[in-house]
CSV table of C-alpha atoms and ligand atoms in Angstrom, one decimal:
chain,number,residue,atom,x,y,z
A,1,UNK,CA,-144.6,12.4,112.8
A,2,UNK,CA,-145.1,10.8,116.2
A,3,UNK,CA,-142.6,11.8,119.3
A,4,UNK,CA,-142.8,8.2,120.4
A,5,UNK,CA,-143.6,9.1,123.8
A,6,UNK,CA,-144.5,6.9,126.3
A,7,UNK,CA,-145.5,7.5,129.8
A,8,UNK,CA,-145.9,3.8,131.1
A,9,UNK,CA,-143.5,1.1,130.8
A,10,UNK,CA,-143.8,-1.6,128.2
A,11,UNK,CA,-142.6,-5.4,128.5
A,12,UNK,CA,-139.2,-5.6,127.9
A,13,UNK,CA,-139.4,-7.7,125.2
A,14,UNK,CA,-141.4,-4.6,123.3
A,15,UNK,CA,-138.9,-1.8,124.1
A,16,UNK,CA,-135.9,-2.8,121.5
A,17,UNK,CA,-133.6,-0.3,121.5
A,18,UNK,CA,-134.6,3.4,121.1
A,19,UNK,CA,-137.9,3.3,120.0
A,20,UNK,CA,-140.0,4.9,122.6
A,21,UNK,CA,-138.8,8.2,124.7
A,22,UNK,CA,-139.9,8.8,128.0
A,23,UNK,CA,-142.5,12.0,128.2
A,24,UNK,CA,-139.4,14.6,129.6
A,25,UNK,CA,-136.5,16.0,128.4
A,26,UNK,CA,-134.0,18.1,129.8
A,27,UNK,CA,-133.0,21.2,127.6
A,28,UNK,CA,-130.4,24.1,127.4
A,29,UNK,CA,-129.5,26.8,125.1
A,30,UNK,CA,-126.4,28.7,124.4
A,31,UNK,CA,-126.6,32.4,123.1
A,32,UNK,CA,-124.3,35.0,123.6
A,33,UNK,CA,-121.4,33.5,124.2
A,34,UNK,CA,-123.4,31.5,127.3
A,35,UNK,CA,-125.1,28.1,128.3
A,36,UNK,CA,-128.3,29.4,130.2
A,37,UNK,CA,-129.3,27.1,132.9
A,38,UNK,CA,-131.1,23.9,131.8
A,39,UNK,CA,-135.0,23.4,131.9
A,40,UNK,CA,-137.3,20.3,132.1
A,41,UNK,CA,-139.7,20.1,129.8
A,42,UNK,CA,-142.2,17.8,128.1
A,43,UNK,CA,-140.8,15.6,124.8
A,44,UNK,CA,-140.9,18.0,121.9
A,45,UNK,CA,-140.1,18.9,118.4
A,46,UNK,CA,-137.4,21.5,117.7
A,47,UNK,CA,-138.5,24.3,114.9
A,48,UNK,CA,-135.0,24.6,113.1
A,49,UNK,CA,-133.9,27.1,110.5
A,50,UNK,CA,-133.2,24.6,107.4
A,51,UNK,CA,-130.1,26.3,107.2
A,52,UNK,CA,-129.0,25.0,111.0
A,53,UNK,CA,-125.2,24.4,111.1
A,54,UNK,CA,-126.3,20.8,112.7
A,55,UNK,CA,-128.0,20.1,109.4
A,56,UNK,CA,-125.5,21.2,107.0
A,57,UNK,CA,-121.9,20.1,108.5
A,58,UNK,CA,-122.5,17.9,110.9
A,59,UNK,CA,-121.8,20.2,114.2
A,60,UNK,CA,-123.1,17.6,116.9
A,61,UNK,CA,-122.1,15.6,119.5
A,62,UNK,CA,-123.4,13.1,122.1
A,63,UNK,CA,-123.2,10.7,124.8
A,64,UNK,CA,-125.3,7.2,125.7
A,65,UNK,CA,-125.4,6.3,129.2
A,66,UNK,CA,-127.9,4.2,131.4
A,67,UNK,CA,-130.0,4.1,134.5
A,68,UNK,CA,-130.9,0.8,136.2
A,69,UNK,CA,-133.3,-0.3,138.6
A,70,UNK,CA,-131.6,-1.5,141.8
A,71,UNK,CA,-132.9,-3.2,145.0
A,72,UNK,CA,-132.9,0.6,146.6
A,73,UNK,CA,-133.7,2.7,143.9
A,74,UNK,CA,-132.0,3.7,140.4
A,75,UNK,CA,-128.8,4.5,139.6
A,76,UNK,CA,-127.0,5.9,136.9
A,77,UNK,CA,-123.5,3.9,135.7
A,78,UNK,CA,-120.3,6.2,135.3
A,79,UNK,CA,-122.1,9.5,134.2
A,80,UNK,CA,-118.4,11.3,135.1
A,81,UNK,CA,-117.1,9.3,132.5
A,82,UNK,CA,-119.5,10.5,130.1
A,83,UNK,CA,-119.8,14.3,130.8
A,84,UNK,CA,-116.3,14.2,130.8
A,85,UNK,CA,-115.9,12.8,127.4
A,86,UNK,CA,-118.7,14.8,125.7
A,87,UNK,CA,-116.7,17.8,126.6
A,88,UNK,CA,-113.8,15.9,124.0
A,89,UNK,CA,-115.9,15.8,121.9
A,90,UNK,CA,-117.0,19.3,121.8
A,91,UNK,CA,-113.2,20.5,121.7
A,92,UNK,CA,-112.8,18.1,118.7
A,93,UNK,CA,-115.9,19.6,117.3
A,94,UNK,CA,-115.7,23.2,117.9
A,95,UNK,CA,-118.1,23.6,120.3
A,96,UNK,CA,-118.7,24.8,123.7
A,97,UNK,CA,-118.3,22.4,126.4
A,98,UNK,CA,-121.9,22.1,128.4
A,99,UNK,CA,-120.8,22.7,132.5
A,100,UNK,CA,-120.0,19.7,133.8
A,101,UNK,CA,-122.1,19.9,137.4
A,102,UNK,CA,-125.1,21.3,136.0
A,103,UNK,CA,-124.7,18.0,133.5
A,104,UNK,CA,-124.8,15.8,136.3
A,105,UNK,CA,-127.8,17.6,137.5
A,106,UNK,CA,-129.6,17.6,134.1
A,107,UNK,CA,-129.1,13.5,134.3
A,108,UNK,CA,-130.4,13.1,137.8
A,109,UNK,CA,-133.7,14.9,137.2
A,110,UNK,CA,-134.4,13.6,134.3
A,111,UNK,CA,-133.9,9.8,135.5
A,112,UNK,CA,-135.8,11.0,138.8
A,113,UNK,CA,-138.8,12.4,137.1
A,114,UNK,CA,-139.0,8.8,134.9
A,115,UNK,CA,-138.5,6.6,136.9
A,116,UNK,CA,-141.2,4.9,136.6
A,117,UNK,CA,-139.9,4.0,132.7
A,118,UNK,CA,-136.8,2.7,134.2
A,119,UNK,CA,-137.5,-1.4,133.0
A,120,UNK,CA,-136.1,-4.4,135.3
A,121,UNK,CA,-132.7,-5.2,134.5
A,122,UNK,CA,-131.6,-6.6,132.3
A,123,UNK,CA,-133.5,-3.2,130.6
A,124,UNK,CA,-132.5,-0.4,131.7
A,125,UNK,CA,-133.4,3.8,130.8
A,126,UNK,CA,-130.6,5.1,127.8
A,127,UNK,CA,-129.6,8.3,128.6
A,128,UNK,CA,-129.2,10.1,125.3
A,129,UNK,CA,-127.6,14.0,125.4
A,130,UNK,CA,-126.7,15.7,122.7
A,131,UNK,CA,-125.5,19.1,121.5
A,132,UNK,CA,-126.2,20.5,118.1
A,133,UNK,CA,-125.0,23.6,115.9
A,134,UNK,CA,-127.6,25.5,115.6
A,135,UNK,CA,-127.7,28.8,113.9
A,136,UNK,CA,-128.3,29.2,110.6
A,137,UNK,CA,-125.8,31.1,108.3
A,138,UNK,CA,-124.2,29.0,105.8
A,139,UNK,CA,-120.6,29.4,106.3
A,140,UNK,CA,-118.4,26.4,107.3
A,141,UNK,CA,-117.8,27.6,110.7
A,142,UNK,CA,-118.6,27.3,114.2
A,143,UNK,CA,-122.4,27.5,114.9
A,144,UNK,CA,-123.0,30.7,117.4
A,145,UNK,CA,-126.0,29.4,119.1
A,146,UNK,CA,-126.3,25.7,120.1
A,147,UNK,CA,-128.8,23.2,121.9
A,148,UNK,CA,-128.0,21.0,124.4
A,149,UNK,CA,-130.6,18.0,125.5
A,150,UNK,CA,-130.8,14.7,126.8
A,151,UNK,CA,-133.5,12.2,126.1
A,152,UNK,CA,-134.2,9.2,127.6
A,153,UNK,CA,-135.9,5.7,126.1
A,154,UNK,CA,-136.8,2.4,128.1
A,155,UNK,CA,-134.8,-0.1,126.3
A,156,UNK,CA,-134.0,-3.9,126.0
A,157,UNK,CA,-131.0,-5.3,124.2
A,158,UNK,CA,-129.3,-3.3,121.3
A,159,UNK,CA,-129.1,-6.6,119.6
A,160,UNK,CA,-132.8,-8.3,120.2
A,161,UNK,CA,-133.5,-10.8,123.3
A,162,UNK,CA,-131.0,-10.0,126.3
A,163,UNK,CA,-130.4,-11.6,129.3
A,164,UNK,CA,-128.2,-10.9,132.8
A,165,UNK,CA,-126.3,-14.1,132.4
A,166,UNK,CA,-124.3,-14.5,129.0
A,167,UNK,CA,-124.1,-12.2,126.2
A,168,UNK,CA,-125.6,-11.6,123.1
A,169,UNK,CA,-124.2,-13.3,119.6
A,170,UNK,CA,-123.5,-11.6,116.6
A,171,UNK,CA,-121.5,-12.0,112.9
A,172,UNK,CA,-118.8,-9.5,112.2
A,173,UNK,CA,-117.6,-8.4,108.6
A,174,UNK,CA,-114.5,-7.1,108.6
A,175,UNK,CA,-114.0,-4.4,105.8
A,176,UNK,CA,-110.6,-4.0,103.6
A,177,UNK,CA,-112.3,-1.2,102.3
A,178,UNK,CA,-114.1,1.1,104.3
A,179,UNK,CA,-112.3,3.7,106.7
A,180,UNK,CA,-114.1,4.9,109.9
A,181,UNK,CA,-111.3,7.4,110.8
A,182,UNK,CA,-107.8,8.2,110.2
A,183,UNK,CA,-105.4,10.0,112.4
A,184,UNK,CA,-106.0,14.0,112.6
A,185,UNK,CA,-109.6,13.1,112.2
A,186,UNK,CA,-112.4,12.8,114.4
A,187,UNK,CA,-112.3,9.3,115.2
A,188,UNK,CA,-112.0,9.8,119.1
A,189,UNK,CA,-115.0,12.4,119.1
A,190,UNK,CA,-118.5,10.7,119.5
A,191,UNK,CA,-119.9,12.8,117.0
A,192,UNK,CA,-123.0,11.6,114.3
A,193,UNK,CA,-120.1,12.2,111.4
A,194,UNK,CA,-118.7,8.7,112.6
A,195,UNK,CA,-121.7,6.5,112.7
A,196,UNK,CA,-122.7,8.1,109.3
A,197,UNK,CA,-119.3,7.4,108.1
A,198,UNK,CA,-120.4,3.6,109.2
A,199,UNK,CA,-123.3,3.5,107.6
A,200,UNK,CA,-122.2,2.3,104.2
A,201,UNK,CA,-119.9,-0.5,105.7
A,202,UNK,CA,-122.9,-1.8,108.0
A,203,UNK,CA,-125.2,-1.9,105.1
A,204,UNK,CA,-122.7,-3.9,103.2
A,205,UNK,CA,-122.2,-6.2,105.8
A,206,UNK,CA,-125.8,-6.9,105.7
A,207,UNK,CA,-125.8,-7.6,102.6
A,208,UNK,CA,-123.1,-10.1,103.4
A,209,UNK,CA,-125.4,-11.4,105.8
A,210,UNK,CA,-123.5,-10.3,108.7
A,211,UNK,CA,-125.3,-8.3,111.9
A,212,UNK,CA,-122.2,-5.4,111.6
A,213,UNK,CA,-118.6,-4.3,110.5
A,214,UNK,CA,-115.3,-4.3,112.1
A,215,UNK,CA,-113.0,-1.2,110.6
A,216,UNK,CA,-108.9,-1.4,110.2
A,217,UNK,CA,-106.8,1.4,111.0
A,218,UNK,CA,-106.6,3.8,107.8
A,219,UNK,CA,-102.9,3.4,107.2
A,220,UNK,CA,-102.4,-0.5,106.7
A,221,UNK,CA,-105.5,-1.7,106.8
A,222,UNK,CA,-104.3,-4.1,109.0
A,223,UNK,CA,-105.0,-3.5,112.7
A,224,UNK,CA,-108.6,-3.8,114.0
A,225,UNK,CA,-110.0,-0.4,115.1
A,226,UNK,CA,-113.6,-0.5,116.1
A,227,UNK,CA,-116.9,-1.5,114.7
A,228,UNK,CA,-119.7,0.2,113.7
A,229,UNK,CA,-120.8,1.7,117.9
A,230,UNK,CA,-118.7,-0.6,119.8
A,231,UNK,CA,-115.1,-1.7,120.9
A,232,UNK,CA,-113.3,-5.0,120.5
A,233,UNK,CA,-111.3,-7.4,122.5
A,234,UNK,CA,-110.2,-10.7,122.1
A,235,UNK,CA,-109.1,-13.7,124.2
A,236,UNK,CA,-105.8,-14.9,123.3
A,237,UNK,CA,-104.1,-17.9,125.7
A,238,UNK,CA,-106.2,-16.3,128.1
A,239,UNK,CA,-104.7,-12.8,127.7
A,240,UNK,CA,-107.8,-10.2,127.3
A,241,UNK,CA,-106.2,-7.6,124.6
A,242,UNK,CA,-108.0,-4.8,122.9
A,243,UNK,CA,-106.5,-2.1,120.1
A,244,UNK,CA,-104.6,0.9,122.4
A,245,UNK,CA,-106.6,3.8,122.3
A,246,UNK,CA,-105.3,6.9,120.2
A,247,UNK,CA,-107.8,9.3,118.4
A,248,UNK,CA,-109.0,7.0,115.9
A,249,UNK,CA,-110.9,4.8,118.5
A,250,UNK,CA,-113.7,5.9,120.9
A,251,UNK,CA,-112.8,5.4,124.6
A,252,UNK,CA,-115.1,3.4,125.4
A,253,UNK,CA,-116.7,3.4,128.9
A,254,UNK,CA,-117.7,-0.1,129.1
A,255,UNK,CA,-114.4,-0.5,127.1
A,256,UNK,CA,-112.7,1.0,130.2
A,257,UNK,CA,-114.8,-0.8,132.5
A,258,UNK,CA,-114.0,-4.2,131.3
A,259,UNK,CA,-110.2,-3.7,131.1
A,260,UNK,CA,-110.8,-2.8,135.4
A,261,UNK,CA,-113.5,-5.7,135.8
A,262,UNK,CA,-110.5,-7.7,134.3
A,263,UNK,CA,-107.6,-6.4,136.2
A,264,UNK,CA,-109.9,-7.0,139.3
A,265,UNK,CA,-110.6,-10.3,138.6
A,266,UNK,CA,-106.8,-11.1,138.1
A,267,UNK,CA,-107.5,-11.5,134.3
A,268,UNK,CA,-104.1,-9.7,132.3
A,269,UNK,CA,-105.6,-7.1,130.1
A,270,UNK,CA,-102.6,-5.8,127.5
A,271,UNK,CA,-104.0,-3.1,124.9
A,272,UNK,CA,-102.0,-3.5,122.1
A,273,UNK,CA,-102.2,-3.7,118.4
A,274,UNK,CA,-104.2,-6.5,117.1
A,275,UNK,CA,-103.4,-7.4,113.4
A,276,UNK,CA,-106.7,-9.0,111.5
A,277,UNK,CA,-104.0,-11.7,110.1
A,278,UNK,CA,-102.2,-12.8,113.0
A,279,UNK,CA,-105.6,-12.7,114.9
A,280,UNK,CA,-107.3,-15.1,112.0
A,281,UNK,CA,-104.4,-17.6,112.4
A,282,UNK,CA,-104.9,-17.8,116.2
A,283,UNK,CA,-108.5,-18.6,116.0
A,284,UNK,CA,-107.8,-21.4,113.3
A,285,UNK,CA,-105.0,-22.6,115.9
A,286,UNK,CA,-107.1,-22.2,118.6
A,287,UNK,CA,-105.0,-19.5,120.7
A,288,UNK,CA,-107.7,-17.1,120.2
A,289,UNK,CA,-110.7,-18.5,121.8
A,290,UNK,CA,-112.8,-15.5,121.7
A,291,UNK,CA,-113.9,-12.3,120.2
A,292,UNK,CA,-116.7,-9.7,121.4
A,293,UNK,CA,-117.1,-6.4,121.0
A,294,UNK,CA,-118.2,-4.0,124.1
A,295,UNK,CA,-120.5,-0.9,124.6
A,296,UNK,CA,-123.3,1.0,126.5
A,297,UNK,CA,-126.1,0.4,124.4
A,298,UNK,CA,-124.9,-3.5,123.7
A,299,UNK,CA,-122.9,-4.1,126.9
A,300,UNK,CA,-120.7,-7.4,126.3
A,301,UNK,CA,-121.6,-8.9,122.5
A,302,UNK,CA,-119.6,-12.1,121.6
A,303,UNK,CA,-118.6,-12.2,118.1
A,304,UNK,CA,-119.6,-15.7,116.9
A,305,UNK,CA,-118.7,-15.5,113.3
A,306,UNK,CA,-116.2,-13.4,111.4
A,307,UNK,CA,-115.8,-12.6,107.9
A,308,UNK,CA,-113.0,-11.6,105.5
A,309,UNK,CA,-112.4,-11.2,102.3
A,310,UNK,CA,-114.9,-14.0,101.0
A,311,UNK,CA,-114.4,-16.8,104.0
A,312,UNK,CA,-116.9,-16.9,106.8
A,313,UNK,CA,-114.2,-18.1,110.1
A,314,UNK,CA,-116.0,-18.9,113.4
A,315,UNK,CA,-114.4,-18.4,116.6
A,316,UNK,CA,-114.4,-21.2,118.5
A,317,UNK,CA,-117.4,-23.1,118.9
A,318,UNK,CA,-119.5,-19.9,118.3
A,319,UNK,CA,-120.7,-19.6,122.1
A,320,UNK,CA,-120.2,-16.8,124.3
A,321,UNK,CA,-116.5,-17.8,126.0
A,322,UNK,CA,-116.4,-17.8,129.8
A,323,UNK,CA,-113.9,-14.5,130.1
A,324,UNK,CA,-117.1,-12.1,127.9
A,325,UNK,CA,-119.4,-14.5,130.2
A,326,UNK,CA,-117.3,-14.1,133.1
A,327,UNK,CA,-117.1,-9.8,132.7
A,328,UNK,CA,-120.4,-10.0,131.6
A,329,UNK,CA,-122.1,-11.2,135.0
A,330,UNK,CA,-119.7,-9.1,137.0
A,331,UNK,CA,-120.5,-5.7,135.2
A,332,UNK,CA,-124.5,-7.0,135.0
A,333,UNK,CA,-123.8,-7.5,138.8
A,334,UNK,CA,-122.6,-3.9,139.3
A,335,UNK,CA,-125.7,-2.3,137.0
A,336,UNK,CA,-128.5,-4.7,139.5
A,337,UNK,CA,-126.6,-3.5,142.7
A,338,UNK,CA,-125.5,-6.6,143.7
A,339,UNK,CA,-122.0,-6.5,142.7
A,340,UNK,CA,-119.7,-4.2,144.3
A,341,UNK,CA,-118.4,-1.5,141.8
A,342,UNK,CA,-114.2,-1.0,141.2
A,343,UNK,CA,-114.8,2.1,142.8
A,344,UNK,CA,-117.8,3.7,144.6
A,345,UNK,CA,-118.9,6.5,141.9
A,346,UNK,CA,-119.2,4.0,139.2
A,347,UNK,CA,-122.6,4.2,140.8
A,348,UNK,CA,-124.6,7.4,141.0
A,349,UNK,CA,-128.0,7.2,142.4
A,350,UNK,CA,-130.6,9.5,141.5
A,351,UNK,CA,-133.5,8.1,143.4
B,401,COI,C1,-123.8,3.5,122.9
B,401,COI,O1,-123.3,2.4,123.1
B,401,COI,O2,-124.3,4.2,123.7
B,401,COI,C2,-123.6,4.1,121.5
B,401,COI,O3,-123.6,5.3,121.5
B,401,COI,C3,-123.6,3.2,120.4
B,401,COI,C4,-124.7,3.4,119.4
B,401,COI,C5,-126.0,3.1,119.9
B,401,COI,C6,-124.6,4.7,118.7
């Protein structure tokens, strides 16, 4: 199987989205109780026990962050935020939290040494790290040795074509059925377990002919959660709102970003339950002029087309609306430099 290596930067239009990794990674190990210090090293496969804890209950965790190209050199966007929540995560998933400095330090020399596969904007270099369970006996509990990594892949638009001025459209099923997470669970954790508890509702909303799936909370299957890798808001009378986060929904960095682009730009952000009902009837009356869903890999995505339970509803006139158009530009203009961030270590330069 090929690593997918690259060490020169395609078009942007060839990248996609995860498809080729730059030539380093940045590695760690934990054994004995202990993280020993991170290494550089060349793209490369793993050997694993088949018995690895990683393989048989899902011990993993990991982030996705980016690097863009600026005017004076490349900068990462709100790694803190990041390292910070993949140490939630480990806490949610048993695991011990990788030090937080030496992190940081991990990101900037690994964006340092490939720079040169850091695309123009609107591409950008996806940061990828990741910690797995990884020895090998076969009782459910905590691994006692683990890896830490982080990859990195030149990429375009999760979605296809991107651009720096309006987002991306896509079609949203919303399931009645499916259940990302429920209270107690891991929902708050980005951990593989909930993209793989996804999977099933995004294949189905294929088949529906829709790009992805928008989950309801587990109780009443009533109140939008998330969707499959991405947060939601929606314009209502001008109002931005998005579910309030608890530890069924991911906190979202570019989730949190938007909600302080907003605030910034005067726009009143309330995060509050949104019921899928209530929210239907305000698109057919027109309150709710737009939906999009929000995250690293995608950035801003307006939601052009929803379904539920047998009706295809668009939302509005199926354009990107000028608030997602509006926080689009302004958080493009922070990732190209040219837009002065809500606060100055949004922006972390590594070369
Ligand atoms: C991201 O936006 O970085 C994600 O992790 C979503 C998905 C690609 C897993």
């Amino acid at each position: 199987m090929s690593l997918n290596s690259i060490d020169e930067l395609l078009p942007l239009s060839q990248l996609g989205f995860g498809k080729y990794y730059g030539k380093y990674m940045i590695e760690a190990t934990h054994k004995d109780g202990q993280w020993q210090p991170w290494a550089l090293t060349e793209l490369h496969k793993f050997e694993m026990h088949p018995g690895s804890k990683t393989l048989h209950y899902a011990q993993e965790i990991f982030e996705g962050l980016k690097a863009y190209k600026q005017a004076g050199g490349i900068s990462m966007f709100r790694p803190d935020a990041n390292i910070t929540r993949m140490s939630l995560s480990a806490e949610y998933l048993a695991m011990p939290p990788y030090p937080e400095a030496e992190f940081m330090a991990g990101l900037k020399a690994l964006v340092h040494k490939l720079a040169h596969l850091t695309p123009e904007l609107p591409g950008s270099l996806y940061l990828r790290p990741t910690m797995i369970g990884n020895s090998n006996s076969l009782g459910v509990a905590p691994a006692s040795e683990y890896l830490f990594y982080i990859l990195a892949c030149p990429v375009g638009g999760y979605f296809g074509d991107v651009s720096s001025d309006k987002p991306a459209t896509i079609s949203i099923w919303i399931s009645d059925k499916h259940v990302r997470a429920a209270h107690g669970g891991l929902g708050a954790a980005k951990t593989g377990a909930n993209y793989a508890a996804s999977l099933r509702a995004v294949a189905e909303s294929k088949k529906l002919g829709f790009t992805n799936v928008m989950f309801l909370d587990a109780v009443e299957r009533r109140y939008l959660e998330e969707l499959s890798g991405m947060n939601v808001f929606v314009v209502d009378r001008g109002v931005l709102k998005t579910p309030p986060l608890g530890d069924t929904i991911l906190a979202g960095v570019t989730r949190d970003s938007l909600i302080k682009i907003a605030r910034h730009l005067k726009i009143e952000v309330q995060e509050t339950p949104i019921a899928v009902d209530e929210m239907l009837k305000s698109i057919a009356s027109g309150s709710v002029s737009e939906v999009f869903a929000c995250g690293t890999a995608s950035v801003i995505t307006s939601i052009a087309e929803l379904g539920w339970r047998g009706e295809r509803i668009r939302v509005a006139n199926g354009q990107a609306g000028p608030v997602a158009t509006k926080l689009y530009q302004n958080l493009c203009g922070m990732h190209a430099g040219t837009t002065t961030p809500i606060a100055p270590e949004w922006l972390v330069k590594c070369k």
